[in-house]
């Protein structure tokens, strides 16, 4: 993993307040929208990828509307200054990290739900709407926005679009891309364009909307999102299984796939995570198992119960030390809460380097075995949470604060895991995005010709290389 | 509608056999792969868009493998000759129509199913595999490939990918794009690239695979497709409703949407279509109703039956003259067969100009009313079939063979329908693609800035403008 990125901060501080750039930015924006206070600017200069480098922004603009974003982009075009968009800053790959001397555009203030349309089953939102807030708003109309990254209490829809965020529901319901109908985007030329459509179907021209989803702010800044909704599903039936090893749990995941079951979630949490959650929230989980698998079905009534029983059978056949369909809703909720709390619980122990590989389902047991061997070989604590049902693993490499040698070992393990995922036919990033942490991995995953296509598309749509330069690929 | 396209044939025939181009093509291809016989070439020079112009190919190549396609593209690059890919030629927008002097690459011979993987729920196929053949092959593994254009007995997966084909199932299961995981593509530079991935999730880089899907052969020639599969659904429960007007049926469609029902199909067939099918197949349908709505639910058992009853109630509340859940599987199949036969049945009566607009669900009644007024105003027979559940309407403009005035009136009506769809917030093409027939419509639908983005992407990925030039946009 190369951390000597061109974005690493220099030693001198840019003197921006009172500069021509700051003056021109302020001239076209509401009072207080341009922030240059060093502490404030520093707090907006990175996301949650603890180990990714970042530069210092020349200024931060808190946009209130699309016109604000256009003004920033056009001003920066004139000055040749990069623009880095950010939402809540919950990213895990450094995608929102500041480029030295850039202007950071925060979209958090653009947080209005503009429309909820039950007949068309869609909602129109500004990019700063928090994922859980959108879910709550549409639930009042018995509607559901499925994409549910673990960051859903904090992350914004704009950030979810930028990274094509996934989550627990993906195994049945797909990712953010599958729920975006239309985007309003400010391009690197400072133009406002609408991509996609409001209709259920449409093939008028290239799928430029899909191209922007997951492009991590490098092809445009999303200023409005029209999302597809679904009817609220039936209350879920939960299955829990305890296993004596991650490899046994991986075999159970495979058995579920071989049985043709499509759960609405199938999550893996290992003892490192359970213990960290216990130490934080005292939930008493980690004494039960080395690894827990949590499955859910949201088919109504007996149908869901029958599917849950089939999953219990798969778990047991794969060697679960205990497996049951939960009849206690509070208990089931606690198990899923533990899964969601795993990442922040581990962060309390020290810097966490988050992996995000995705492998074919048949390779889940082998990938988990290789991760265990890597942990032993490199002498690194690697906790595992995983959207196991679609082969999306999140090994979490935890190091003691300030331990430089441990960090070096963790970085080596990070690279080992990427190499193993690629060797098993997987991808270096299932849902977190490339950002800075996976740039080398992207180069390893894609052919030279495909990388050249990326560069050609970037140059075609952002010819000034204004938007989030150096992210995804260099 | 501008039919004086630059692709219109000239009066002299290109003399190709024995030319340097033909010799160089033949030198790198299996014996018999290069066809220059004028009759054969003519038969491969267009799709089923009866009214779209087409040029005459210099040659047709029947590719047998990816290397053949690479050879054609590289040879054409040297000669500056356009390349037009085609599958079964069932397109309805002229997307596969020959450009004057081009080389047509037929992919029909590349018709092997390379892999069916029940655990990963995917299949890998060559582009010439017929849609129904893929369905039959995966059904043996209790798996299902949902996208089901009405052309499924003839159209190929490669063509489905090129147009991002839809079908009856889209209202619940989405379009071709939602089922493509990975593509092998020969680019306009003559390179072979793999886009997308085999894993369930992945966000490594831009969604170039999604960009190629629906690009109608203008960004690359698809030589292998990995598709996502689903478990076979339960047998469907069918609901039929008879209505005295298309507008009443449109109101019923809206009522279904307002009730939050998500059927696995919701099709509209009007009396023009029913009569044409009756005259061909003697099914005795057209005496029953002005318009028939056909709904399906594929939830198992009582769940599906309950949903079907809710749909019956919606139909009746919207004024159906008759509505029932079918208890006779043969009768239900006959109704859906009539829907699928509507287009070929109408074609027996004369050239059919096929519309493909898609409007928001709330606008379906208004759009159907406007189509009726257009038919009267322009003096054109307009039959209607529609994937009504997602607002995707297929008004079919039928003219007597050789009636030049009727054709002019139909072309004017075609433009009226496009204008109405756009005025109601719709799109000019829901699933057939832009090809040649909707180029003007595309220009009306997209902003100048978005069109410029299309041209920039095309230039970036096909700098020689070798691939299907003049299609989608000029």
Coordinates of C-alpha atoms in Angstrom, one line a residue, chain A residues 95-351:
Chain A
X95 CA -12.4 9.6 -1.3
X96 CA -13.5 12.9 0.4
X97 CA -10.0 13.8 1.6
X98 CA -8.8 17.2 0.7
X99 CA -6.3 17.8 -2.0
X100 CA -3.7 20.3 -1.0
X101 CA -5.0 23.8 -1.7
X102 CA -8.4 22.7 -2.9
X103 CA -11.8 24.1 -2.1
X104 CA -13.9 21.6 -0.2
X105 CA -17.6 21.9 -0.9
X106 CA -19.7 20.5 1.9
X107 CA -23.2 19.5 0.9
X108 CA -24.5 18.8 4.4
X109 CA -26.7 21.9 4.5
X110 CA -28.5 20.8 1.4
X111 CA -30.6 18.5 3.5
X112 CA -34.2 18.8 2.3
X113 CA -36.5 16.1 1.2
X114 CA -38.1 17.8 -1.8
X115 CA -40.7 15.3 -2.8
X116 CA -42.1 11.9 -1.8
X117 CA -44.4 10.4 -4.4
X118 CA -46.2 7.2 -3.4
X119 CA -47.7 6.6 -6.8
X120 CA -44.4 6.8 -8.7
X121 CA -42.7 5.2 -5.7
X122 CA -39.9 7.8 -5.8
X123 CA -38.4 10.6 -3.6
X124 CA -36.4 13.6 -4.6
X125 CA -33.8 14.7 -2.1
X126 CA -30.9 17.1 -1.8
X127 CA -27.6 15.4 -1.4
X128 CA -27.1 16.3 2.3
X129 CA -30.1 14.3 3.5
X130 CA -29.0 11.6 5.9
X131 CA -29.8 8.0 4.8
X132 CA -31.8 7.2 8.0
X133 CA -33.7 10.5 7.7
X134 CA -34.8 9.6 4.2
X135 CA -35.9 6.1 5.4
X136 CA -37.9 7.6 8.2
X137 CA -39.6 10.2 5.9
X138 CA -40.7 7.6 3.3
X139 CA -41.7 5.1 6.0
X140 CA -44.6 7.5 6.8
X141 CA -45.9 6.7 3.4
X142 CA -45.3 2.9 3.9
X143 CA -42.4 3.2 1.5
X144 CA -38.8 2.0 1.9
X145 CA -35.4 3.1 0.6
X146 CA -33.4 -0.1 0.7
X147 CA -29.7 0.8 0.6
X148 CA -28.5 0.6 4.2
X149 CA -24.8 1.1 4.7
X150 CA -23.8 0.6 8.3
X151 CA -23.2 4.4 8.4
X152 CA -26.9 5.1 7.7
X153 CA -27.5 7.1 10.9
X154 CA -24.8 9.6 9.7
X155 CA -24.0 9.2 6.0
X156 CA -25.8 11.3 3.4
X157 CA -27.5 10.2 0.2
X158 CA -25.0 12.3 -1.8
X159 CA -22.1 10.4 -0.3
X160 CA -24.0 7.1 -0.8
X161 CA -24.4 8.0 -4.5
X162 CA -20.8 9.1 -4.8
X163 CA -19.6 5.7 -3.5
X164 CA -22.5 3.6 -4.8
X165 CA -22.9 2.5 -1.2
X166 CA -24.1 -0.9 -0.3
X167 CA -25.1 -2.3 3.0
X168 CA -26.9 -5.2 4.7
X169 CA -29.8 -5.4 2.3
X170 CA -27.8 -5.7 -0.9
X171 CA -27.8 -9.5 -0.9
X172 CA -31.5 -9.3 -1.9
X173 CA -32.1 -5.7 -2.8
X174 CA -29.0 -4.4 -4.6
X175 CA -27.0 -1.3 -4.1
X176 CA -27.5 2.5 -4.3
X177 CA -27.1 2.4 -8.1
X178 CA -30.2 0.2 -8.3
X179 CA -32.3 2.9 -6.6
X180 CA -31.1 6.1 -8.3
X181 CA -33.4 7.3 -11.1
X182 CA -32.2 10.8 -11.8
X183 CA -29.4 13.1 -10.7
X184 CA -28.8 16.8 -10.9
X185 CA -25.1 17.2 -11.3
X186 CA -22.7 20.2 -11.5
X187 CA -20.1 19.2 -14.0
X188 CA -16.4 20.1 -14.0
X189 CA -17.3 22.7 -16.6
X190 CA -19.6 24.4 -14.1
X191 CA -22.7 23.3 -16.0
X192 CA -25.9 22.0 -14.3
X193 CA -27.2 18.8 -16.0
X194 CA -29.9 16.3 -15.3
X195 CA -29.0 12.7 -16.0
X196 CA -31.4 9.8 -15.9
X197 CA -35.2 10.2 -15.7
X198 CA -38.3 10.0 -13.4
X199 CA -39.9 7.3 -15.4
X200 CA -39.7 3.6 -14.4
X201 CA -37.8 2.8 -17.6
X202 CA -35.9 4.7 -20.2
X203 CA -33.0 4.1 -22.6
X204 CA -32.6 7.6 -24.2
X205 CA -28.9 7.8 -24.6
X206 CA -25.9 6.6 -22.6
X207 CA -26.3 5.8 -18.9
X208 CA -24.3 8.8 -17.8
X209 CA -26.3 8.8 -14.6
X210 CA -24.9 5.4 -13.8
X211 CA -21.5 6.6 -14.7
X212 CA -21.7 9.4 -12.1
X213 CA -22.9 7.0 -9.4
X214 CA -19.8 5.5 -7.7
X215 CA -17.5 8.0 -9.4
X216 CA -16.5 9.4 -6.0
X217 CA -16.9 13.0 -7.0
X218 CA -14.5 12.8 -9.9
X219 CA -17.0 13.3 -12.7
X220 CA -19.5 15.7 -11.2
X221 CA -20.9 17.0 -7.9
X222 CA -24.4 15.6 -7.2
X223 CA -26.8 18.4 -6.1
X224 CA -30.1 16.5 -6.3
X225 CA -31.1 12.8 -6.3
X226 CA -34.3 11.1 -7.4
X227 CA -34.5 7.7 -5.7
X228 CA -36.7 4.7 -6.5
X229 CA -38.6 3.4 -3.5
X230 CA -40.3 0.1 -2.7
X231 CA -43.2 -0.8 -0.5
X232 CA -42.1 -1.5 3.1
X233 CA -41.4 -5.2 3.4
X234 CA -43.0 -7.4 6.0
X235 CA -41.3 -7.6 9.5
X236 CA -38.2 -9.7 9.2
X237 CA -37.7 -13.1 10.6
X238 CA -34.2 -13.5 12.0
X239 CA -31.9 -16.5 12.2
X240 CA -28.8 -16.6 14.3
X241 CA -26.1 -19.2 14.1
X242 CA -23.0 -19.7 16.3
X243 CA -19.8 -21.2 14.8
X244 CA -16.5 -22.3 16.2
X245 CA -14.5 -20.7 13.3
X246 CA -14.8 -18.2 10.5
X247 CA -14.2 -20.9 8.1
X248 CA -17.1 -23.0 9.4
X249 CA -19.3 -19.9 9.1
X250 CA -18.0 -19.4 5.5
X251 CA -19.1 -22.9 4.7
X252 CA -22.6 -22.1 6.1
X253 CA -22.8 -19.1 3.8
X254 CA -22.0 -21.3 0.9
X255 CA -24.6 -23.8 2.0
X256 CA -27.2 -21.1 2.0
X257 CA -26.3 -20.1 -1.5
X258 CA -26.3 -23.7 -2.7
X259 CA -29.8 -24.1 -1.2
X260 CA -30.9 -21.2 -3.5
X261 CA -32.0 -19.1 -0.5
X262 CA -32.0 -15.3 -1.0
X263 CA -32.2 -13.7 2.5
X264 CA -32.7 -10.0 3.0
X265 CA -29.5 -10.0 5.0
X266 CA -26.8 -12.5 5.8
X267 CA -24.1 -11.0 8.0
X268 CA -21.0 -12.4 9.7
X269 CA -19.6 -11.0 12.9
X270 CA -16.5 -12.5 14.5
X271 CA -15.5 -12.7 18.2
X272 CA -13.1 -9.7 17.9
X273 CA -16.1 -7.6 17.0
X274 CA -18.4 -9.1 19.5
X275 CA -15.8 -8.6 22.3
X276 CA -15.3 -5.0 21.3
X277 CA -19.1 -4.4 21.3
X278 CA -19.4 -6.1 24.7
X279 CA -16.6 -4.0 26.1
X280 CA -18.4 -0.9 25.0
X281 CA -22.0 -1.7 25.4
X282 CA -21.9 -4.7 27.8
X283 CA -24.2 -6.8 25.6
X284 CA -22.7 -10.2 26.7
X285 CA -22.3 -11.6 23.2
X286 CA -18.8 -12.7 23.0
X287 CA -18.9 -15.5 25.4
X288 CA -21.3 -17.4 23.1
X289 CA -19.3 -18.0 19.9
X290 CA -16.2 -17.4 17.8
X291 CA -18.4 -16.3 14.9
X292 CA -22.0 -15.3 14.6
X293 CA -24.0 -15.5 11.4
X294 CA -27.2 -13.4 11.2
X295 CA -29.7 -14.0 8.5
X296 CA -33.0 -12.3 7.8
X297 CA -36.0 -13.0 5.6
X298 CA -38.7 -10.5 4.9
X299 CA -41.2 -12.6 3.1
X300 CA -44.5 -12.3 5.0
X301 CA -45.9 -14.9 7.5
X302 CA -45.3 -18.6 7.1
X303 CA -43.4 -18.1 3.9
X304 CA -40.6 -16.1 5.7
X305 CA -40.7 -18.6 8.7
X306 CA -40.3 -21.5 6.3
X307 CA -37.3 -19.9 4.6
X308 CA -35.8 -19.1 8.0
X309 CA -36.1 -22.8 9.0
X310 CA -34.3 -23.7 5.8
X311 CA -31.5 -21.4 6.8
X312 CA -31.3 -22.9 10.2
X313 CA -30.9 -26.3 8.6
X314 CA -28.1 -25.0 6.4
X315 CA -26.3 -23.6 9.4
X316 CA -26.6 -26.8 11.3
X317 CA -25.5 -28.9 8.4
X318 CA -22.4 -26.7 8.1
X319 CA -21.5 -27.4 11.7
X320 CA -23.1 -24.6 13.7
X321 CA -22.6 -25.1 17.4
X322 CA -26.1 -23.5 17.8
X323 CA -28.6 -22.2 15.3
X324 CA -32.2 -21.0 15.8
X325 CA -34.9 -18.9 14.3
X326 CA -35.3 -16.0 16.7
X327 CA -38.6 -15.7 18.4
X328 CA -37.6 -12.7 20.4
X329 CA -37.6 -9.5 18.4
X330 CA -35.6 -7.6 21.0
X331 CA -32.9 -10.3 20.9
X332 CA -32.8 -10.2 17.1
X333 CA -32.5 -6.4 17.1
X334 CA -29.7 -6.6 19.6
X335 CA -27.8 -9.0 17.3
X336 CA -28.1 -6.7 14.3
X337 CA -27.3 -3.7 16.5
X338 CA -24.1 -5.4 17.5
X339 CA -23.2 -5.9 13.9
X340 CA -23.8 -2.2 13.2
X341 CA -21.8 -1.2 16.2
X342 CA -18.8 -3.4 15.4
X343 CA -16.9 -0.7 13.5
X344 CA -17.2 2.1 16.0
X345 CA -16.5 -0.3 18.8
X346 CA -13.2 -1.4 17.2
X347 CA -12.3 2.2 16.5
X348 CA -12.2 2.8 20.3
X349 CA -9.3 0.3 20.5
X350 CA -7.1 2.1 18.0
X351 CA -6.8 3.2 14.3

